[in-house]
CSV table of N, CA and C in Angstrom, one decimal:
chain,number,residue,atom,x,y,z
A,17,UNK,N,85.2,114.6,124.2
A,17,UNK,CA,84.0,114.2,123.4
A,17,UNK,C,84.3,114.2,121.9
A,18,UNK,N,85.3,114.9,121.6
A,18,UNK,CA,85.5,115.4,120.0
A,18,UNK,C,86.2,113.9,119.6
A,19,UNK,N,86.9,113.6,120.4
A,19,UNK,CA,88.2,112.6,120.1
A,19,UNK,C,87.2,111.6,120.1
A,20,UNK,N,86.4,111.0,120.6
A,20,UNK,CA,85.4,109.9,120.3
A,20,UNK,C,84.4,109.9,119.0
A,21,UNK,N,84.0,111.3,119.0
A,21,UNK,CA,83.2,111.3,117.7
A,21,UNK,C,84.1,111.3,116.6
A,22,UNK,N,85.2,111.8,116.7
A,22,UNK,CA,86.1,111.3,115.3
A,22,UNK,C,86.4,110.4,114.9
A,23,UNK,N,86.9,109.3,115.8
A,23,UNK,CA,87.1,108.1,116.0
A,23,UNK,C,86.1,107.3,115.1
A,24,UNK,N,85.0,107.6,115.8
A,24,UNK,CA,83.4,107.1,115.6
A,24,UNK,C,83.4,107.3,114.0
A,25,UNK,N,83.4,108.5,113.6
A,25,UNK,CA,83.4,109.3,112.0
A,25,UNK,C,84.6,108.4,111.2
A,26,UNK,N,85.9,108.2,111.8
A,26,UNK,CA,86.8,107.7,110.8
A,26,UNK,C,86.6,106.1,110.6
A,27,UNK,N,85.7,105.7,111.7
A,27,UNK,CA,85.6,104.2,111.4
A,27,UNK,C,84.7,103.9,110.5
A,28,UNK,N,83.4,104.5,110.6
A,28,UNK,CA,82.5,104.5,109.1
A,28,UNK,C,83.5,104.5,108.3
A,29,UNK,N,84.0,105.6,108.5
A,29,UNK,CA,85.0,105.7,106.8
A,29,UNK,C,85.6,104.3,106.3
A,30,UNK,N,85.9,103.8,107.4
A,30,UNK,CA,86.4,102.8,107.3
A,30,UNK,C,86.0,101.7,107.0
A,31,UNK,N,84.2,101.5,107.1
A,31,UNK,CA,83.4,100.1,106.9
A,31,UNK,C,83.1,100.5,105.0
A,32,UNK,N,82.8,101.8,105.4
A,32,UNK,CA,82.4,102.2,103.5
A,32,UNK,C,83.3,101.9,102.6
A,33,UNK,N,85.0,102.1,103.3
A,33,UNK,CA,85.9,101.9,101.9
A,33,UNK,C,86.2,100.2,102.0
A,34,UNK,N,85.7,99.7,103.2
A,34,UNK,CA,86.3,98.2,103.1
A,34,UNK,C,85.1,97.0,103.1
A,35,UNK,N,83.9,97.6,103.1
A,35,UNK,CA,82.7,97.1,103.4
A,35,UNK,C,82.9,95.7,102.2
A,36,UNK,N,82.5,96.0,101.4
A,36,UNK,CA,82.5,95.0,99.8
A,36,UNK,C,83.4,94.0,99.6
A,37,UNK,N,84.7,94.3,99.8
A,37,UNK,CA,85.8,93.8,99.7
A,37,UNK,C,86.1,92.6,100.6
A,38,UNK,N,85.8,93.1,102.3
A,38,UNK,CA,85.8,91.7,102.7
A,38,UNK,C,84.6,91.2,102.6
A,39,UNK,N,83.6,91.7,102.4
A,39,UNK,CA,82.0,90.6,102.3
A,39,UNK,C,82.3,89.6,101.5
A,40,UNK,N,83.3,89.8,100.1
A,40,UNK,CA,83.4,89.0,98.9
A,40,UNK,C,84.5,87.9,99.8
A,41,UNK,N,85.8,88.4,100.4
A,41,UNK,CA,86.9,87.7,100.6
A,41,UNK,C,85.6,86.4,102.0
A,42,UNK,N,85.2,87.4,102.6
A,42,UNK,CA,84.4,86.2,103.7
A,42,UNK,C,83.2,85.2,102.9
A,43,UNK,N,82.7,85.6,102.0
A,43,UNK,CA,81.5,84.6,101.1
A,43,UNK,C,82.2,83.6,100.2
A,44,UNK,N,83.6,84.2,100.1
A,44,UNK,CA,84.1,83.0,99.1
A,44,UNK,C,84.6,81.8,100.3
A,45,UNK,N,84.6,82.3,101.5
A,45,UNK,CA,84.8,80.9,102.6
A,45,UNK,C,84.0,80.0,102.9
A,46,UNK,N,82.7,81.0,103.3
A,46,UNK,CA,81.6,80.9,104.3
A,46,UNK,C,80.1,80.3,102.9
A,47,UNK,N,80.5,81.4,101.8
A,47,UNK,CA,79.0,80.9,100.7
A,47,UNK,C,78.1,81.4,101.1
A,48,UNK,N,77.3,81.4,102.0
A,48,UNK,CA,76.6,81.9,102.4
A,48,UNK,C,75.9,83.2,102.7
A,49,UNK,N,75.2,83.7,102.1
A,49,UNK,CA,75.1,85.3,102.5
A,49,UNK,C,74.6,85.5,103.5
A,50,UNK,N,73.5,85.2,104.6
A,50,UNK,CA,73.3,85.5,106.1
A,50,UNK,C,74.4,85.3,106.8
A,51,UNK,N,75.5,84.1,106.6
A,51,UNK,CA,76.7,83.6,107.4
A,51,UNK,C,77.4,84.4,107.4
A,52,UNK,N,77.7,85.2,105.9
A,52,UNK,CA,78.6,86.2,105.6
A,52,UNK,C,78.8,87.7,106.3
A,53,UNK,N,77.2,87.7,106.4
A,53,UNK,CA,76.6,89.2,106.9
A,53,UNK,C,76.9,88.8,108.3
A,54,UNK,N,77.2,87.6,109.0
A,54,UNK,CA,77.3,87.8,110.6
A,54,UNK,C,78.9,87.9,110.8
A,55,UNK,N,79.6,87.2,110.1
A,55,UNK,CA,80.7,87.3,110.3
A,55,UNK,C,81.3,88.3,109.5
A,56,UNK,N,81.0,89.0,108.8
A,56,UNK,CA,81.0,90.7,108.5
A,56,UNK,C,81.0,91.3,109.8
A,57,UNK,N,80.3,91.4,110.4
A,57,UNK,CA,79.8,92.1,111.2
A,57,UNK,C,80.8,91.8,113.0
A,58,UNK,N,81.1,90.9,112.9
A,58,UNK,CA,82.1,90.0,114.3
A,58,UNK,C,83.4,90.4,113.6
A,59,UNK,N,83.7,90.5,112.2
A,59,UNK,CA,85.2,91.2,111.7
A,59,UNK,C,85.1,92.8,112.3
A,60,UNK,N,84.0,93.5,111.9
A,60,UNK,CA,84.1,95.0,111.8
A,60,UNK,C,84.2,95.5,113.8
A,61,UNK,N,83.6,94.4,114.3
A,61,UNK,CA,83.1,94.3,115.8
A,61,UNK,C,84.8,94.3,116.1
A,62,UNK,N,85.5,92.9,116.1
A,62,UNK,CA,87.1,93.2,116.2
A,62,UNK,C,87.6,93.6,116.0
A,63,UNK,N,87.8,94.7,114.5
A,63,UNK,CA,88.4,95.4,114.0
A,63,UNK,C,88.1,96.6,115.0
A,64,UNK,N,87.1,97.2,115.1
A,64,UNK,CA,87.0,98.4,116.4
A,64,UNK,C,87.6,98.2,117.2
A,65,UNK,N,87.6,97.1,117.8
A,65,UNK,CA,87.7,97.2,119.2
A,65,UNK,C,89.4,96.9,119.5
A,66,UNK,N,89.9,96.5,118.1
A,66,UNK,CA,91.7,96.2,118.4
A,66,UNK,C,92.5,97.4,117.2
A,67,UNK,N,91.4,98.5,116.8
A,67,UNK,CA,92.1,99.2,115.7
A,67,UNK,C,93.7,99.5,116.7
A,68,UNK,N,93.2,100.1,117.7
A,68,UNK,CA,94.9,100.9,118.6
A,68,UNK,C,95.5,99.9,118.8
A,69,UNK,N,95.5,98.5,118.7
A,69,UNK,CA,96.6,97.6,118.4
A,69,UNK,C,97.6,97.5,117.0
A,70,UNK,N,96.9,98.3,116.2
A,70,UNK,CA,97.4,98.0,114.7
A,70,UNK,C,98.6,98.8,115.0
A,71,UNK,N,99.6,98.0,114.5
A,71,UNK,CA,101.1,98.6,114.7
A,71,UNK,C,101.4,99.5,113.4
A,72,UNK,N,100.8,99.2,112.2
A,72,UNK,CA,101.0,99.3,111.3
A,72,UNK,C,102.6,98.8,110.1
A,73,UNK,N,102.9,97.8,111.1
A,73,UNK,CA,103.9,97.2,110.6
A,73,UNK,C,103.4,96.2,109.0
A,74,UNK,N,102.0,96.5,108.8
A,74,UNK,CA,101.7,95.7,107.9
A,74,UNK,C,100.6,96.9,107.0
A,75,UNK,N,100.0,96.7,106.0
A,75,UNK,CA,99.0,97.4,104.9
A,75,UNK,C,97.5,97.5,106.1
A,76,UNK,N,97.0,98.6,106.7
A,76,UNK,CA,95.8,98.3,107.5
A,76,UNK,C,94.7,97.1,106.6
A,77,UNK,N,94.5,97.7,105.4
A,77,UNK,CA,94.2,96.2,104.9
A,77,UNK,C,94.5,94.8,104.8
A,78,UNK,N,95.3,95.1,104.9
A,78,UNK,CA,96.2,93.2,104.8
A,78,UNK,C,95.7,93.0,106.5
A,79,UNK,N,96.1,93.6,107.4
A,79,UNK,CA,95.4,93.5,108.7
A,79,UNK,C,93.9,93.1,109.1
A,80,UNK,N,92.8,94.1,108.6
A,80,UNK,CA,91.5,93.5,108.2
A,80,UNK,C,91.3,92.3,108.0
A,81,UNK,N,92.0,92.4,106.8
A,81,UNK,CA,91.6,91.3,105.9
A,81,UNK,C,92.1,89.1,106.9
A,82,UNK,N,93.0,89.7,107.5
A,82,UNK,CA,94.0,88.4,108.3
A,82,UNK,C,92.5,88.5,109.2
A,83,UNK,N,92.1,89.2,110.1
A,83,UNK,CA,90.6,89.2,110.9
A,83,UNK,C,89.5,88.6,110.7
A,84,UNK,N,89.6,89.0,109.1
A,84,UNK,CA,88.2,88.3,108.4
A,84,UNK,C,88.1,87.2,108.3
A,85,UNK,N,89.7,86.5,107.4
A,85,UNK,CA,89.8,85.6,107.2
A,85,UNK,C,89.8,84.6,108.6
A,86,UNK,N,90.2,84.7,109.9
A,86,UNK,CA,90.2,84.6,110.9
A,86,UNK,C,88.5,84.2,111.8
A,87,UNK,N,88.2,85.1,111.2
A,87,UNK,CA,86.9,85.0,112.1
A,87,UNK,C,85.8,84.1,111.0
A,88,UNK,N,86.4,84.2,109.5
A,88,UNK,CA,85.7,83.2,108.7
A,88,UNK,C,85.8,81.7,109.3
A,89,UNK,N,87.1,81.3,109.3
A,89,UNK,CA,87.5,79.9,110.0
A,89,UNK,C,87.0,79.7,110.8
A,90,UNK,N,87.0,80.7,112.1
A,90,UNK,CA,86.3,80.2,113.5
A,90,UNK,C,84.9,80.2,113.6
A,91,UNK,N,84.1,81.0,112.7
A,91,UNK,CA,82.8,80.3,112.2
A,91,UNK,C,82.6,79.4,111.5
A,92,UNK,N,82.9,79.2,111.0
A,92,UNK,CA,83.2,77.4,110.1
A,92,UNK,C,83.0,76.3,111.8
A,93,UNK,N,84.3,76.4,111.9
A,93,UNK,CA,84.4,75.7,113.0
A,93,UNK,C,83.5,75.4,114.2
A,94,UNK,N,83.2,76.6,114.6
A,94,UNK,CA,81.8,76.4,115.7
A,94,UNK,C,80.7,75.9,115.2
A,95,UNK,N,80.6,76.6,113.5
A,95,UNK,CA,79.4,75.6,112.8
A,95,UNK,C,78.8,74.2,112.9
A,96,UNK,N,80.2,73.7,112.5
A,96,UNK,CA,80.9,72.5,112.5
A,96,UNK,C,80.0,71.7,113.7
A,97,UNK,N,80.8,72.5,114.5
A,97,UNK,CA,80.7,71.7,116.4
A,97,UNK,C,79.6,71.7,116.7
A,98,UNK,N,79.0,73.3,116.3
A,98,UNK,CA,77.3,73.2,116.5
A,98,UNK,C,76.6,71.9,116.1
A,99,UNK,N,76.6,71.4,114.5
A,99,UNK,CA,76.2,70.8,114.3
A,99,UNK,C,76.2,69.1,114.3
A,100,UNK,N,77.6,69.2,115.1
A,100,UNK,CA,78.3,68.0,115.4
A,100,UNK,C,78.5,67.1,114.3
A,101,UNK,N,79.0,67.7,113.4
A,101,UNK,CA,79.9,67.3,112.2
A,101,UNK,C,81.4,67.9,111.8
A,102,UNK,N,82.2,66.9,110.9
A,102,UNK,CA,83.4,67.4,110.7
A,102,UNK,C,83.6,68.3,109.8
A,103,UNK,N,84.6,69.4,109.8
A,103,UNK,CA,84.9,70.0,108.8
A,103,UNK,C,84.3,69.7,107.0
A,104,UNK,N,84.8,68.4,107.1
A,104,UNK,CA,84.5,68.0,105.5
A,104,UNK,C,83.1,68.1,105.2
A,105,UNK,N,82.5,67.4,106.4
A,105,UNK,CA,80.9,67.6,106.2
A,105,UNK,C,80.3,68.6,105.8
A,106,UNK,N,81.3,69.7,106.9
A,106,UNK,CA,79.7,71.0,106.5
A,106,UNK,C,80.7,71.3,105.1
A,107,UNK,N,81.5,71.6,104.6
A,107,UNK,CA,81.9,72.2,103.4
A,107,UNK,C,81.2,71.4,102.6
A,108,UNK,N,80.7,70.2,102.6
A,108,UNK,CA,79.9,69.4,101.3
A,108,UNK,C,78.1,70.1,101.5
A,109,UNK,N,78.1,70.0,102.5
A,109,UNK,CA,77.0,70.8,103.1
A,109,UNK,C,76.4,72.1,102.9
A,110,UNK,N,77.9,72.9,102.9
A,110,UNK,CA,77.8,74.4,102.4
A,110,UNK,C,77.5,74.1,100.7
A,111,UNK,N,78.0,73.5,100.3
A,111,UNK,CA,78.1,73.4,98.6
A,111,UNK,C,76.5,72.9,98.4
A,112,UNK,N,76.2,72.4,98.9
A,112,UNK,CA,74.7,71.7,99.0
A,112,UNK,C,73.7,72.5,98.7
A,113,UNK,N,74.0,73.3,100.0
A,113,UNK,CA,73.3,74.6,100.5
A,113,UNK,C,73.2,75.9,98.9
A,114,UNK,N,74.1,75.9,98.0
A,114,UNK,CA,74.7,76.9,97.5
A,114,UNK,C,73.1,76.6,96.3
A,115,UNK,N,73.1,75.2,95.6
A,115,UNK,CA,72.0,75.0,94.8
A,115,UNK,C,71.1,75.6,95.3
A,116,UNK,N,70.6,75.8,96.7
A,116,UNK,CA,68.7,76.7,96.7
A,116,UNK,C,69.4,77.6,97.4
A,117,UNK,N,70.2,78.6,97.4
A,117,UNK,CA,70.9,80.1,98.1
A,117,UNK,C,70.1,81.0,96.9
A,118,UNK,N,69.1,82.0,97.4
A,118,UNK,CA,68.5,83.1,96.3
A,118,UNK,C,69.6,83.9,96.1
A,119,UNK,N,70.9,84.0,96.4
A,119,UNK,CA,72.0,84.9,96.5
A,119,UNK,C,72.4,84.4,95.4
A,120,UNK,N,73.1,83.1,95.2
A,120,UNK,CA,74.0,82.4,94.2
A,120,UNK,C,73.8,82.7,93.1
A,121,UNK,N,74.3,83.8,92.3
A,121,UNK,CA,73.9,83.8,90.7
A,121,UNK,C,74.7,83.2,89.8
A,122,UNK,N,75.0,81.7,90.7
A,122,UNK,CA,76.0,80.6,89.5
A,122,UNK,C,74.9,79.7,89.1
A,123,UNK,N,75.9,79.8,87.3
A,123,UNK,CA,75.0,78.4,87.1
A,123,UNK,C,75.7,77.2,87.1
A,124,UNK,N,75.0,76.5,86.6
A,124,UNK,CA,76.1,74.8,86.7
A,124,UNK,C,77.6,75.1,86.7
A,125,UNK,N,78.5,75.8,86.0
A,125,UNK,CA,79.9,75.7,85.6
A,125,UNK,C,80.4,76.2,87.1
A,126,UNK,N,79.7,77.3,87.6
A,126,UNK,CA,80.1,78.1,89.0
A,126,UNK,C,80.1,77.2,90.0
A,127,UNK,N,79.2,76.5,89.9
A,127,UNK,CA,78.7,75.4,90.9
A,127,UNK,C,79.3,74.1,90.8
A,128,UNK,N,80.0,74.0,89.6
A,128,UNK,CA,81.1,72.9,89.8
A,128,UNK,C,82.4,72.9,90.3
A,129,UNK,N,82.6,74.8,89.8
A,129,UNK,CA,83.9,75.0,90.2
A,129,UNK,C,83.9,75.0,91.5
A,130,UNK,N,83.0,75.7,92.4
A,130,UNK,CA,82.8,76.2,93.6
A,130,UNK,C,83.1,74.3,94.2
A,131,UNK,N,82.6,73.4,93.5
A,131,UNK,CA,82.8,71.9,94.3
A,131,UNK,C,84.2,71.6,94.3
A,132,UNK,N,84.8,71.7,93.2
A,132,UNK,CA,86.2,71.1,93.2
A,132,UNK,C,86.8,72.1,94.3
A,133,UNK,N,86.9,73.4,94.4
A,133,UNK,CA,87.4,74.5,95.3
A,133,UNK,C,87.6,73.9,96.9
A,134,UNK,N,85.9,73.1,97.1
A,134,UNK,CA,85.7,72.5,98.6
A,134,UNK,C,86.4,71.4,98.4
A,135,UNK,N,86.7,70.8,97.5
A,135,UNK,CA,87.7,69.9,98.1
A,135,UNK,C,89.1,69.9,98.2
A,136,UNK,N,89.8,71.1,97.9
A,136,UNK,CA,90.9,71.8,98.3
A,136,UNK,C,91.2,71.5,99.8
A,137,UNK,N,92.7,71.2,100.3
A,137,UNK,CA,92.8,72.0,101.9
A,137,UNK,C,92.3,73.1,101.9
A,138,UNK,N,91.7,73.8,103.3
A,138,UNK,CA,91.8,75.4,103.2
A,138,UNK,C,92.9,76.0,102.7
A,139,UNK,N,93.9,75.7,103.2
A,139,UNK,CA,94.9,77.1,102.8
A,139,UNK,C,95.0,77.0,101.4
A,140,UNK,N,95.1,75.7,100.7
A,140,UNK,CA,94.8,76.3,98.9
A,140,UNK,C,93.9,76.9,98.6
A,141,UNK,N,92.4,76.6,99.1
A,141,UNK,CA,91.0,77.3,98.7
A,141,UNK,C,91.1,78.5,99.2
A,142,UNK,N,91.8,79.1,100.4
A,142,UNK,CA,92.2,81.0,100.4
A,142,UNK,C,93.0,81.1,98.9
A,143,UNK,N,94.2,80.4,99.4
A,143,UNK,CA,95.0,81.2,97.9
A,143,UNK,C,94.7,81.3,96.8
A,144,UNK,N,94.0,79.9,96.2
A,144,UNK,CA,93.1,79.8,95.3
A,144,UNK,C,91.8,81.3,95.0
A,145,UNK,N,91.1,81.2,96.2
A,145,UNK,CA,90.0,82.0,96.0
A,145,UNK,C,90.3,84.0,96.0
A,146,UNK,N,91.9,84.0,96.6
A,146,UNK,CA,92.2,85.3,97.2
A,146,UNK,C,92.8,85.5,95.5
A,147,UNK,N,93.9,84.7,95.2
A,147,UNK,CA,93.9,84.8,93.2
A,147,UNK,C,92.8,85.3,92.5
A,148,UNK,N,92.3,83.9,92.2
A,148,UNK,CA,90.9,83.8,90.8
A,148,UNK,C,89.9,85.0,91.0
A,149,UNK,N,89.1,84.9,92.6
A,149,UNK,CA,88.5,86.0,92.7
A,149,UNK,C,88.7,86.8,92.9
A,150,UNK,N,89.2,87.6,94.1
A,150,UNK,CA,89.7,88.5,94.5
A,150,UNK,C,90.8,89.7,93.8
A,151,UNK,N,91.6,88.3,92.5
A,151,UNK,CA,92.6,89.2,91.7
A,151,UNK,C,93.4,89.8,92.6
A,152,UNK,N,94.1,89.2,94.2
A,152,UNK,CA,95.0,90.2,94.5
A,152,UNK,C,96.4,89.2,94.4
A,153,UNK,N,97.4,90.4,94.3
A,153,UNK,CA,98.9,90.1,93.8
A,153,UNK,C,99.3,89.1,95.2
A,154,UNK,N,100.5,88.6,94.9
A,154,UNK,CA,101.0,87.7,95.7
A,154,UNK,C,102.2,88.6,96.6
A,155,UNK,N,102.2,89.6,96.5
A,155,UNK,CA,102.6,90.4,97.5
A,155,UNK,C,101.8,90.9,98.6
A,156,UNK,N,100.7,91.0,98.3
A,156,UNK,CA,99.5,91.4,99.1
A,156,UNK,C,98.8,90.4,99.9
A,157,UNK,N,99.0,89.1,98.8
A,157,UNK,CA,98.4,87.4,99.8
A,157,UNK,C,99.3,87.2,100.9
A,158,UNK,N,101.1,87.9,100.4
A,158,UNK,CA,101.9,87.2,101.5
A,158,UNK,C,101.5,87.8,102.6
A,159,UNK,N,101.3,89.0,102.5
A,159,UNK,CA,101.2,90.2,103.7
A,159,UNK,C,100.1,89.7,105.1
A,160,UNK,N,98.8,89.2,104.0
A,160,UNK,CA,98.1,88.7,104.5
A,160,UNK,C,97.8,87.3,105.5
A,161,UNK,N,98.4,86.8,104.5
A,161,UNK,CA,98.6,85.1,105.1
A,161,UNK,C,100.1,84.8,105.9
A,162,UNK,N,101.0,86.0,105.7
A,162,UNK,CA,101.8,85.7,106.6
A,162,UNK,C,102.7,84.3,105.8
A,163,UNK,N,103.0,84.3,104.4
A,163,UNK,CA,103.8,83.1,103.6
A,163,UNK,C,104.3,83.6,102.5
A,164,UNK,N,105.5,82.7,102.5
A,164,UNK,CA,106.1,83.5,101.2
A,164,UNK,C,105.5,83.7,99.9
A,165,UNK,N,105.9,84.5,99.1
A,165,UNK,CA,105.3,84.7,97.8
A,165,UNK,C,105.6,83.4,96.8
A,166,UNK,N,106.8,82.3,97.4
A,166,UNK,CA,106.8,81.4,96.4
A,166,UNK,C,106.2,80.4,96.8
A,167,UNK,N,105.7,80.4,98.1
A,167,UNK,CA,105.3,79.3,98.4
A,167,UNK,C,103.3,79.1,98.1
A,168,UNK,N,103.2,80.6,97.8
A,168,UNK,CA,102.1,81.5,97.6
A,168,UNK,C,101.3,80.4,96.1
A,169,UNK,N,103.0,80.6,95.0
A,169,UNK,CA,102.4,80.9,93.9
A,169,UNK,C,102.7,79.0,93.8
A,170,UNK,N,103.5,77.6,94.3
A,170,UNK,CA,103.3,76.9,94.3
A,170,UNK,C,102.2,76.6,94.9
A,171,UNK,N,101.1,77.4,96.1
A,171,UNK,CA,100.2,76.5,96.2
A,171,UNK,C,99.0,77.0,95.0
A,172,UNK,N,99.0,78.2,94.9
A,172,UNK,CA,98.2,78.4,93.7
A,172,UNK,C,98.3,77.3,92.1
A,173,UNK,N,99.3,76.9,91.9
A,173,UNK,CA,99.7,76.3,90.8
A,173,UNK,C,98.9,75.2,91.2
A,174,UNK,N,99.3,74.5,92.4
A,174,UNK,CA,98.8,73.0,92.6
A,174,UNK,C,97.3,72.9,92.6
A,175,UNK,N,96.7,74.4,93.7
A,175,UNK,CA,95.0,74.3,93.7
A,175,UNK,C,94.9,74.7,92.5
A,176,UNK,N,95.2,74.8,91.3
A,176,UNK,CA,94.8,75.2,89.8
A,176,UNK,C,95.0,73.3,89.2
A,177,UNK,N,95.9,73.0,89.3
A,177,UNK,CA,96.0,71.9,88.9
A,177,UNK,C,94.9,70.8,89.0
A,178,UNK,N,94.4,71.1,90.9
A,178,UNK,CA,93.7,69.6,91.6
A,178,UNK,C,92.4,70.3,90.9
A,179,UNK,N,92.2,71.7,90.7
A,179,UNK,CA,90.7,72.1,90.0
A,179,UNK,C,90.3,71.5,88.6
A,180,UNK,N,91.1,71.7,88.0
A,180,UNK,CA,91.3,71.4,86.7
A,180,UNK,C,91.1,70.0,86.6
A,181,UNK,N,91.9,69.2,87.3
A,181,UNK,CA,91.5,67.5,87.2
A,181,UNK,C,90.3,66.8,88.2
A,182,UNK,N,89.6,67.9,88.7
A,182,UNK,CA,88.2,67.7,89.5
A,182,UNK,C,87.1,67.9,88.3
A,183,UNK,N,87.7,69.1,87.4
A,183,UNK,CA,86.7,69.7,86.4
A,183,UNK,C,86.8,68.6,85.2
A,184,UNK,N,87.3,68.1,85.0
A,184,UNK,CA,87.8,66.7,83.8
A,184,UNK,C,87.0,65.9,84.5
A,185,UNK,N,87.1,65.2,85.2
A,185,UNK,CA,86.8,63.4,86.1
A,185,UNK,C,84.9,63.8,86.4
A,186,UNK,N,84.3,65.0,87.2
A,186,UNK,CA,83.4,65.0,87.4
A,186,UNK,C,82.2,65.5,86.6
């Protein structure tokens, strides 16, 4: 009985030091704050239930965080299907959505950037968003995304570039 209630006790510990961190890393995918808070909640649900898989061959955060990112996508995706539209759609959709969000405390400049961002591939708009916002190092993205650190900081260069010439033309 002790060995479960610790368990129990160390995994709080575990939502409190990491709670914030991915809410931000999943709302810079998803935008959404109700979307955010479900798939918050389907990350911390997986994360329990495969913690004794963690080999710890990796940062336990960098691990989380690959889950989040993970279960961000596959919400996207069933969105998507739900709605019976394609990827591109709902991301124009989400951006849509972002102008009447009572969460969104962007004004115009955030809300442009946030457009040029969606029309990134995904994997630039992680690297992109895991950089600009997030501020974490490219040793810590590789860990996470599983890619090298140079291939890391080429695609950062380029999603900086395609932002930049979205932010000019629109």
């Amino acid at each position: 009985m002790q060995n479960s209630s610790t368990s129990q006790e160390a995994f709080r510990e575990l939502i409190s030091l990491y709670k914030e961190r991915l809410y931000w890393h999943i709302r810079n995918m998803v935008k959404s704050h109700d979307d955010t808070d479900d798939v918050l909640q389907n990350t911390f649900v997986k994360i329990f239930r495969n913690i004794d898989k963690f080999k710890g061959d990796s940062k336990l955060y960098s691990w989380m965080y690959r889950i989040a990112t993970n279960e961000a996508i596959t919400f996207l995706n069933k969105k998507a299907r739900r709605l019976q539209i394609t990827s591109e759609e709902l991301k124009d959709q989400i951006i849509d959505n972002l102008q009447s969000d009572v969460y969104f405390e962007g004004d115009e400049i955030k809300l442009k950037l946030q457009k040029a961002i969606s029309t990134l591939p995904e994997k630039q708009q992680q690297v992109f968003n895991m950089k600009y916002f997030e501020e974490l190092k490219y040793r810590e993205m590789s860990e996470i995304l599983e890619t090298s650190e140079g291939a890391l900081k080429a695609s950062y260069h380029i999603a900086s570039k395609k932002i930049e010439e979205y932010l000019k033309t629109n």
